[in-house]
Coordinates of C-alpha atoms and ligand atoms in Angstrom, one line a residue:
X7 CA 0.0 0.0 0.0
X8 CA 1.3 3.5 -0.9
X9 CA 0.5 5.6 2.1
X10 CA 0.4 9.3 2.7
X11 CA -0.3 10.7 6.1
X12 CA -1.8 14.1 6.8
X13 CA -1.5 15.5 10.3
X14 CA -3.8 18.4 11.1
X15 CA -2.1 20.9 13.3
X16 CA -3.2 24.4 12.2
X17 CA -5.5 25.1 15.2
X18 CA -4.7 27.7 17.8
X19 CA -5.8 26.0 21.0
X20 CA -7.4 28.9 22.6
X21 CA -8.3 27.0 25.7
X22 CA -4.6 26.3 26.4
X23 CA -4.4 30.0 27.3
X24 CA -0.8 30.2 26.1
X25 CA 1.3 32.0 23.6
X26 CA 2.6 28.7 22.3
X27 CA 0.8 26.9 19.5
X28 CA -1.2 24.0 21.0
X29 CA 0.8 21.2 19.2
X30 CA 4.0 22.5 20.8
X31 CA 3.0 21.9 24.3
X32 CA 5.1 19.1 25.8
X33 CA 4.1 15.6 26.7
X34 CA 6.9 13.7 28.3
X35 CA 9.4 16.4 27.3
X36 CA 8.4 16.4 23.6
X37 CA 5.9 18.5 21.6
X38 CA 2.5 16.8 21.2
X39 CA 3.0 17.0 17.4
X40 CA 6.2 15.1 17.6
X41 CA 4.5 12.1 19.3
X42 CA 2.1 12.0 16.4
X43 CA 4.9 12.4 13.8
X44 CA 6.8 9.5 15.4
X45 CA 3.8 7.2 15.5
X46 CA 3.1 8.1 11.8
X47 CA 6.7 7.2 11.0
X48 CA 6.3 3.8 12.7
X49 CA 3.8 2.7 10.0
X50 CA 6.3 3.7 7.2
X51 CA 4.3 6.0 5.1
X52 CA 5.7 7.3 1.8
X53 CA 5.2 10.9 3.0
X54 CA 4.1 12.8 6.0
X55 CA 2.2 16.1 5.5
X56 CA 1.6 18.4 8.4
X57 CA -1.0 21.2 8.0
X58 CA 0.1 24.2 10.0
X59 CA -1.4 27.6 10.5
X60 CA -1.3 29.3 14.0
X61 CA 2.3 29.8 14.9
X62 CA 3.5 27.8 11.8
X63 CA 7.0 29.2 11.9
X64 CA 7.4 28.2 15.6
X65 CA 6.0 24.7 14.9
X66 CA 8.3 24.1 12.0
X67 CA 11.3 25.4 14.0
X68 CA 10.5 23.1 16.9
X69 CA 10.4 20.1 14.6
X70 CA 13.3 21.1 12.3
X71 CA 15.3 18.1 13.4
X72 CA 12.7 15.8 12.0
X73 CA 13.5 15.1 8.3
X74 CA 11.2 14.6 5.4
X75 CA 8.2 16.4 6.7
X76 CA 6.1 18.2 4.0
X77 CA 4.8 21.4 5.6
X78 CA 1.5 22.6 4.3
X79 CA 0.3 26.1 5.2
X80 CA -3.3 26.7 6.0
X81 CA -3.5 30.5 6.3
X82 CA -7.1 30.5 7.6
X83 CA -8.6 27.7 9.6
X84 CA -11.8 27.1 7.7
X85 CA -12.4 23.6 8.9
X86 CA -10.9 20.1 8.9
X87 CA -12.1 19.4 5.3
X88 CA -10.4 22.6 4.2
X89 CA -7.2 21.6 6.1
X90 CA -7.0 18.2 4.3
X91 CA -7.7 19.9 1.0
X92 CA -4.6 22.1 1.4
X93 CA -2.4 19.0 1.4
X94 CA -4.1 17.2 -1.6
X95 CA -1.8 18.8 -4.4
X96 CA 1.2 17.2 -2.7
X97 CA -0.4 13.7 -2.7
X98 CA -0.5 11.1 -5.5
X99 CA -4.0 9.9 -6.4
X100 CA -3.0 6.2 -6.1
X101 CA -2.0 6.6 -2.4
X102 CA -4.1 5.9 0.6
X103 CA -4.5 8.9 2.9
X104 CA -4.5 8.5 6.7
X105 CA -5.7 11.6 8.6
X106 CA -4.2 12.2 12.1
X107 CA -4.5 15.0 14.5
X108 CA -1.5 16.8 15.9
X109 CA -3.2 17.2 19.3
X110 CA -4.1 13.5 19.7
X111 CA -0.7 12.3 20.9
X112 CA -1.3 8.8 22.3
X113 CA -2.6 7.1 19.2
X114 CA -0.9 3.7 18.8
X115 CA 0.8 2.1 15.9
X116 CA -1.3 -1.1 15.9
X117 CA -4.5 0.9 16.0
X118 CA -3.5 2.6 12.8
X119 CA -2.4 -0.6 11.2
X120 CA -5.7 -2.2 12.0
X121 CA -7.5 0.7 10.4
X122 CA -5.4 0.6 7.3
X123 CA -6.1 -3.2 7.0
X124 CA -9.8 -2.5 6.6
X125 CA -9.2 0.3 4.0
X126 CA -9.1 -0.5 0.3
X127 CA -10.4 0.9 -3.1
X128 CA -14.0 0.2 -2.0
X129 CA -13.9 1.1 1.7
X130 CA -13.3 4.0 3.9
X131 CA -11.7 3.1 7.2
X132 CA -13.1 5.1 10.1
X133 CA -11.8 5.0 13.7
X134 CA -14.7 5.2 16.1
X135 CA -15.3 4.7 19.7
X136 CA -18.3 4.3 22.1
X137 CA -18.1 6.9 24.8
X138 CA -20.2 7.2 28.0
X139 CA -20.1 10.9 27.6
X140 CA -20.0 11.6 23.8
X141 CA -20.7 15.4 24.1
X142 CA -18.7 17.7 21.8
X143 CA -17.8 14.9 19.4
X144 CA -19.2 14.1 15.9
X145 CA -21.7 11.2 16.2
X146 CA -21.7 8.2 13.9
X147 CA -25.1 7.8 12.3
X148 CA -25.9 4.2 11.3
X149 CA -28.9 2.9 9.3
X150 CA -31.3 0.2 10.7
X151 CA -29.0 -2.5 9.3
X152 CA -26.1 -1.1 11.1
X153 CA -24.3 0.5 8.2
X154 CA -22.6 3.9 8.7
X155 CA -24.5 6.5 6.7
X156 CA -23.0 9.8 7.8
X157 CA -21.4 11.8 10.7
X158 CA -23.2 14.6 12.3
X159 CA -21.3 17.2 14.4
X160 CA -22.5 17.8 17.9
X161 CA -23.6 21.3 17.1
X162 CA -25.6 20.2 14.1
X163 CA -27.2 17.2 15.8
X164 CA -30.8 16.6 16.6
X165 CA -32.1 15.5 20.0
X166 CA -32.1 11.9 18.9
X167 CA -28.6 12.1 17.3
X168 CA -27.2 13.5 20.5
X169 CA -28.1 10.3 22.2
X170 CA -25.7 8.3 19.9
X171 CA -22.7 7.1 22.0
X172 CA -20.5 6.1 19.1
X173 CA -18.3 9.1 18.1
X174 CA -15.9 10.1 15.4
X175 CA -12.3 10.1 16.6
X176 CA -11.4 12.1 13.5
X177 CA -8.9 9.5 12.4
X178 CA -9.8 7.9 9.0
X179 CA -8.2 6.3 6.0
X180 CA -9.3 6.4 2.3
X181 CA -7.9 6.4 -1.2
X182 CA -6.7 9.8 -2.3
X183 CA -8.5 9.6 -5.6
X184 CA -11.8 9.4 -3.8
X185 CA -10.8 12.1 -1.3
X186 CA -10.0 14.5 -4.0
X187 CA -13.4 14.2 -5.6
X188 CA -15.3 14.6 -2.3
X189 CA -13.3 17.6 -1.0
X190 CA -14.1 19.5 -4.2
X191 CA -17.8 19.1 -3.3
X192 CA -17.7 20.2 0.4
X193 CA -19.5 23.3 1.5
X194 CA -19.8 25.2 4.7
X195 CA -23.6 25.2 5.1
X196 CA -23.6 24.3 8.8
X197 CA -23.9 25.8 12.2
X198 CA -20.2 26.5 12.5
X199 CA -19.8 27.7 8.9
X200 CA -16.8 25.3 8.4
X201 CA -15.8 22.9 5.7
X202 CA -16.3 19.7 7.7
X203 CA -14.1 16.7 6.7
X204 CA -16.8 14.6 8.2
X205 CA -19.2 15.4 5.4
X206 CA -17.2 13.1 3.1
X207 CA -18.8 10.1 4.9
X208 CA -22.2 10.5 3.3
X209 CA -20.5 11.3 -0.1
X210 CA -18.6 8.0 0.2
X211 CA -21.9 6.1 1.0
X212 CA -23.5 7.7 -2.1
X213 CA -20.6 6.6 -4.2
X214 CA -21.1 3.0 -3.1
X215 CA -18.2 2.7 -0.7
X216 CA -18.6 0.8 2.5
X217 CA -17.6 2.7 5.7
X218 CA -15.7 0.1 7.8
X219 CA -15.2 1.1 11.4
X220 CA -12.4 0.0 13.8
X221 CA -11.6 0.9 17.4
X222 CA -8.6 1.7 19.5
X223 CA -7.6 -0.6 22.4
X224 CA -8.3 2.2 24.9
X225 CA -10.1 5.5 24.9
X226 CA -7.0 7.4 25.9
X227 CA -5.5 6.9 22.4
X228 CA -8.0 9.1 20.8
X229 CA -8.2 11.8 23.4
X230 CA -7.2 15.3 22.2
X231 CA -5.6 18.0 24.2
X232 CA -7.7 21.2 24.4
X233 CA -6.6 22.5 27.8
X234 CA -4.0 22.1 30.5
X235 CA -6.1 19.7 32.5
X236 CA -6.4 17.3 29.6
X237 CA -2.7 17.7 28.9
X238 CA -2.0 16.6 32.5
X239 CA -4.3 13.5 32.2
X240 CA -2.5 12.4 29.0
X241 CA 0.9 13.0 30.6
X242 CA 0.1 10.8 33.6
X243 CA -1.4 8.1 31.3
X244 CA 1.8 8.2 29.1
X245 CA 4.0 8.0 32.2
X246 CA 2.0 5.1 33.6
X247 CA 2.4 3.2 30.3
X248 CA 6.1 3.9 30.2
X249 CA 6.5 2.8 33.8
X250 CA 4.7 -0.5 33.2
X251 CA 6.8 -1.2 30.2
X252 CA 10.0 -0.6 32.1
X253 CA 8.9 -2.8 35.0
X254 CA 8.1 -5.5 32.5
X255 CA 11.7 -5.1 31.3
X256 CA 12.9 -5.8 34.9
X257 CA 13.6 -2.3 36.2
X258 CA 12.5 -1.8 39.8
X259 CA 10.5 1.4 40.2
X260 CA 10.0 2.0 43.9
X261 CA 6.9 3.9 43.0
X262 CA 5.8 4.0 39.3
X263 CA 3.5 7.0 40.1
X264 CA 6.6 9.0 41.1
X265 CA 8.8 8.3 38.1
X266 CA 9.1 10.4 34.8
X267 CA 10.6 9.5 31.6
X268 CA 11.1 12.3 29.1
X269 CA 13.1 10.4 26.5
X270 CA 14.4 6.9 26.1
X271 CA 16.2 4.7 28.5
X272 CA 18.1 1.5 28.0
X273 CA 18.8 -0.4 31.2
X274 CA 20.7 -3.5 32.2
X275 CA 19.4 -5.9 34.8
X276 CA 18.6 -5.3 38.6
X277 CA 18.4 -1.5 38.1
X278 CA 16.6 0.2 41.0
X279 CA 15.0 3.6 40.7
X280 CA 13.8 5.3 43.8
X281 CA 11.0 7.9 43.9
X282 CA 10.8 11.3 42.1
X283 CA 13.5 10.5 39.5
X284 CA 13.3 12.2 36.1
X285 CA 15.2 10.6 33.2
X286 CA 15.5 12.9 30.2
X287 CA 16.9 12.5 26.7
X288 CA 19.0 9.4 25.9
X289 CA 19.9 7.5 29.0
X290 CA 21.9 4.3 29.4
X291 CA 21.9 2.5 32.7
X292 CA 24.3 -0.5 33.3
X293 CA 23.6 -3.5 35.4
X294 CA 22.7 -3.1 39.1
X295 CA 22.6 0.8 38.9
X296 CA 20.9 2.2 41.9
X297 CA 19.4 5.7 41.6
X298 CA 18.3 7.5 44.8
X299 CA 15.3 9.7 45.2
X300 CA 14.8 13.2 43.7
X301 CA 17.5 12.8 41.0
X302 CA 17.5 14.1 37.5
X303 CA 19.6 12.5 34.8
X304 CA 19.7 13.8 31.3
X305 CA 21.6 12.3 28.3
X306 CA 24.0 10.2 30.3
X307 CA 25.7 6.8 30.3
X308 CA 25.9 5.2 33.8
X309 CA 28.1 2.2 34.2
X310 CA 27.5 -1.1 36.1
X311 CA 27.2 -1.0 39.8
X312 CA 27.0 2.8 40.1
X313 CA 25.2 4.2 43.1
X314 CA 23.7 7.6 42.7
X315 CA 22.5 8.8 46.0
X316 CA 19.6 11.2 46.7
X317 CA 19.2 14.7 45.1
X318 CA 21.7 14.6 42.3
X319 CA 21.6 16.3 38.9
X320 CA 23.6 14.7 36.0
X321 CA 23.7 16.0 32.5
X322 CA 25.5 15.0 29.3
X323 CA 28.0 12.9 31.3
X324 CA 29.5 9.4 31.5
X325 CA 29.7 7.8 34.9
X326 CA 32.1 4.8 35.0
X327 CA 31.3 1.5 36.7
X328 CA 31.3 1.2 40.5
X329 CA 31.3 5.0 40.9
X330 CA 29.4 6.6 43.8
X331 CA 27.7 9.9 43.3
X332 CA 26.1 12.3 45.8
X333 CA 24.0 12.9 47.7
X334 CA 23.5 16.5 46.4
X335 CA 26.1 16.2 43.6
X336 CA 25.9 18.1 40.3
X337 CA 27.6 16.6 37.3
X338 CA 27.5 19.1 34.4
X339 CA 28.0 18.6 30.6
X340 CA 31.1 17.1 29.1
X341 CA 32.1 15.3 32.2
X342 CA 33.6 11.8 32.1
X343 CA 34.1 9.9 35.3
X344 CA 36.2 6.7 35.1
X345 CA 35.6 3.6 37.2
X346 CA 35.2 3.8 41.0
X347 CA 35.2 7.5 41.2
X348 CA 33.5 9.2 44.3
X349 CA 31.8 12.5 43.9
X350 CA 30.3 13.6 47.2
X351 CA 27.9 16.1 48.6
X352 CA 27.8 19.7 47.2
X353 CA 30.4 19.0 44.5
X354 CA 30.0 20.4 41.1
X355 CA 31.9 19.0 38.2
X356 CA 31.9 20.5 34.8
X357 CA 33.7 19.7 31.5
X358 CA 36.2 17.5 33.3
X359 CA 37.7 14.0 33.3
X360 CA 38.2 12.2 36.6
X361 CA 40.5 9.2 36.5
X362 CA 39.9 5.7 38.1
X363 CA 39.6 5.6 41.9
X364 CA 39.8 9.3 42.4
X365 CA 37.7 11.1 45.1
X366 CA 36.1 14.6 45.3
X367 CA 34.1 14.0 48.4
X368 CA 32.9 17.4 49.7
X369 CA 32.0 20.9 48.7
X370 CA 34.2 21.5 45.6
X371 CA 34.1 23.0 42.2
X372 CA 36.0 21.1 39.5
X373 CA 35.7 22.8 36.1
X374 CA 37.7 22.4 32.9
X375 CA 39.9 19.9 34.7
X376 CA 41.7 16.7 34.0
X377 CA 42.2 14.6 37.1
X378 CA 44.3 11.4 37.0
X379 CA 43.8 8.2 38.8
X380 CA 43.9 7.7 42.7
X381 CA 43.7 11.5 43.3
X382 CA 42.2 12.8 46.5
X383 CA 40.7 16.3 46.4
X384 CA 40.1 17.8 49.8
X385 CA 37.0 19.5 51.0
X386 CA 36.3 23.0 49.5
X387 CA 38.8 22.8 46.7
X388 CA 38.1 25.2 43.8
X389 CA 39.5 25.1 40.3
X390 CA 39.6 28.9 39.3
X391 CA 39.0 28.2 35.7
X392 CA 37.8 31.6 34.6
X393 CA 39.8 34.8 34.5
X394 CA 36.8 37.0 33.6
X395 CA 37.4 36.6 29.9
X396 CA 38.7 33.1 29.2
X397 CA 38.5 29.6 30.6
X398 CA 41.7 27.7 31.4
X399 CA 42.4 24.0 32.2
X400 CA 43.7 22.6 35.4
X401 CA 45.7 19.4 35.1
X402 CA 45.9 17.1 38.3
X403 CA 48.1 14.1 37.6
X404 CA 47.9 10.6 39.2
X405 CA 48.2 10.1 42.9
X406 CA 48.0 13.8 43.8
X407 CA 46.7 14.8 47.2
X408 CA 45.1 18.2 47.5
X409 CA 44.5 19.6 51.0
X410 CA 41.2 21.2 51.9
X411 CA 40.3 24.7 51.0
X412 CA 42.7 25.0 48.1
X413 CA 42.3 27.3 45.1
X414 CA 44.0 26.1 41.9
X415 CA 44.3 29.0 39.6
X416 CA 44.3 27.8 36.0
X417 CA 46.1 27.2 33.8
X418 CA 48.1 25.1 36.2
X419 CA 49.4 21.6 36.6
X420 CA 49.8 19.6 39.7
X421 CA 52.4 16.9 38.9
X422 CA 52.2 13.2 39.7
X423 CA 52.3 12.4 43.4
X424 CA 52.4 16.0 44.5
X425 CA 50.8 17.1 47.8
X426 CA 49.2 20.5 48.2
X427 CA 48.9 21.8 51.7
X428 CA 45.5 22.8 53.0
X429 CA 44.4 26.4 52.5
X430 CA 46.7 27.1 49.6
X431 CA 46.3 29.3 46.5
X432 CA 48.3 27.6 43.8
X433 CA 49.2 29.9 40.8
X434 CA 52.1 28.0 39.3
X435 CA 52.8 24.3 38.6
X436 CA 53.5 22.1 41.6
X437 CA 56.4 19.7 41.1
X438 CA 56.2 15.9 41.2
X439 CA 56.2 14.1 44.5
X440 CA 56.8 17.3 46.5
X441 CA 54.8 19.1 49.1
X442 CA 53.7 22.6 47.8
X443 CA 51.8 25.1 49.9
X444 CA 51.2 28.8 49.9
X445 CA 50.1 29.9 53.3
X446 CA 51.3 32.6 55.8
X447 CA 53.1 31.1 58.7
X448 CA 51.1 30.4 61.9
X449 CA 52.0 32.6 64.9
X450 CA 50.9 32.7 68.5
X451 CA 51.0 35.9 70.6
X452 CA 51.4 34.6 74.1
X453 CA 49.7 36.5 76.9
X454 CA 47.3 38.3 74.5
X455 CA 44.0 39.3 76.2
X456 CA 40.6 39.7 74.6
X457 CA 39.3 43.2 74.8
X458 CA 36.6 43.7 77.6
X459 CA 33.5 46.0 77.4
X460 CA 33.9 49.3 79.1
X461 CA 31.7 49.7 82.2
Ligands
UD1_191 C1 -13.5 17.1 14.9 C2 -14.5 16.3 14.0 C3 -15.5 15.6 15.0 C4 -14.7 14.7 15.9 C5 -13.6 15.4 16.6 C6 -12.7 14.5 17.4 C7 -14.9 17.6 12.0 C8 -15.8 18.6 11.3 N1 -15.2 17.2 13.3 O1 -14.2 18.1 15.6 O2 -16.4 14.8 14.2 O3 -15.5 14.0 16.8 O4 -12.8 16.2 15.7 O5 -11.8 15.3 18.2 O6 -13.9 17.2 11.5 N2 -7.7 21.8 12.2 C9 -6.9 22.3 11.3 N3 -7.5 23.3 10.5 C10 -8.8 23.7 10.5 C11 -9.6 23.0 11.5 C12 -9.1 22.1 12.4 O7 -5.7 22.0 11.2 O8 -9.2 24.5 9.7 C13 -7.1 20.8 13.2 C14 -7.1 21.2 14.6 O9 -5.9 21.9 14.9 C15 -7.2 19.9 15.4 C16 -8.0 19.0 14.4 O10 -7.9 19.7 13.1 O11 -6.0 19.3 15.6 C17 -9.5 18.9 14.8 O12 -10.1 20.2 14.8 P1 -11.1 20.6 15.9 O13 -11.5 22.0 15.6 O14 -10.6 20.3 17.2 O15 -12.3 19.6 15.5 P2 -13.5 19.3 16.4 O16 -14.5 20.4 16.3 O17 -13.1 18.8 17.7
CA192 CA1 -10.9 18.9 19.1

């Protein structure tokens, strides 16, 4: 089957009460529209057309990393039929068209495949669902023998028609040659003065096509986002699905209701994730990784047997096996920790490499630094990497010991085996295996008395 998908995304989304076009609001860290585009891709169409209108430049920009999207401008939103019509010149007559909505993000691949399976030259595939509360939706009108004859929009429906529980999800599939013909005949003689795509159903019936309906696995798949409350419902549902999938893969989630995935995670076995953890972007977790509560990890590779304790933030970093991070550590972009590294509380590491078995346990800033193996960095050590104009590197070679409360003014090298005395400000290189310190000598004034308050 040659397949073209058309995704409708021109609407403004007034009820979102936002300056952002509706389809750019995030679900699980990605624009609503991107979820739909990705699902569309999963059924391998020949082409994907996205109809944009409100904030079209913003929408195109936000999805500019997605290749092979044909953007269709709909300057005025005159209705769903008009929207589809804008895309028709770009679509070959022999193709089957699948219509999707940019604000219906949870539609699943197999639901679409099922719909396409019932669609051929002589049928129109229509995704419908029976709802307890169908209000607002277009209703599916069937004849006595159960055949679909037309769709009536809520606002145009009679008393009796409003009682119909089967609704139009908006998602449908049909041959482009048919669609072409019907769209040319659409008018806007209805309550809303819009060109309704739904009017093609009765035209299809007139032309002798059969309307074949199919349904999604669950209602949530066809739910649209119109306001922030609906967005939050879909977000939770999405997260619940992801959490279930991960637990099936063997990840222990201490509480699946307090876990958020905003990207993709690949995990080894016996991984444990405590509560309120957010994983963003592309995440790789090795075997037996343990992530403590309230931690955010974004675009990172975490090796086997790593323990990340509570309240850490890790971004664009690699953490070597058996390392121990936190609590309260911040690992910033371009950081590479080798195996068995310890990064302790209130330590910030940025754009640095830390060698095997090295420790930065307390209250330090390590930026633009290369640290060798078996190095011990004392509490309160600061690499002074910025002179107000440029950044400079600090090199700390293997087996170095840095005493507490030391400033290393970059560019500077601390050679192999060197020891730096506590409280030093180091401005030039410290030689191999020697003790270097910069500190005024300690004196004691014997017999000195504290001043006393005058009576
Ligand atoms: C539409 C259906 C209705 C169905 C419901 C399901 C029609 C006439 N009605 O109604 O039967 O039950 O969806 O949610 O099709 N859009 C454009 N350009 C336009 C108009 C709309 O791109 O000119 C886009 C919107 O941004 C949205 C989608 O099409 O993503 C649906 O439009 P909306 O106005 O929400 O349609 P409904 O009135 O909900
Ligand atoms: Ca809608």
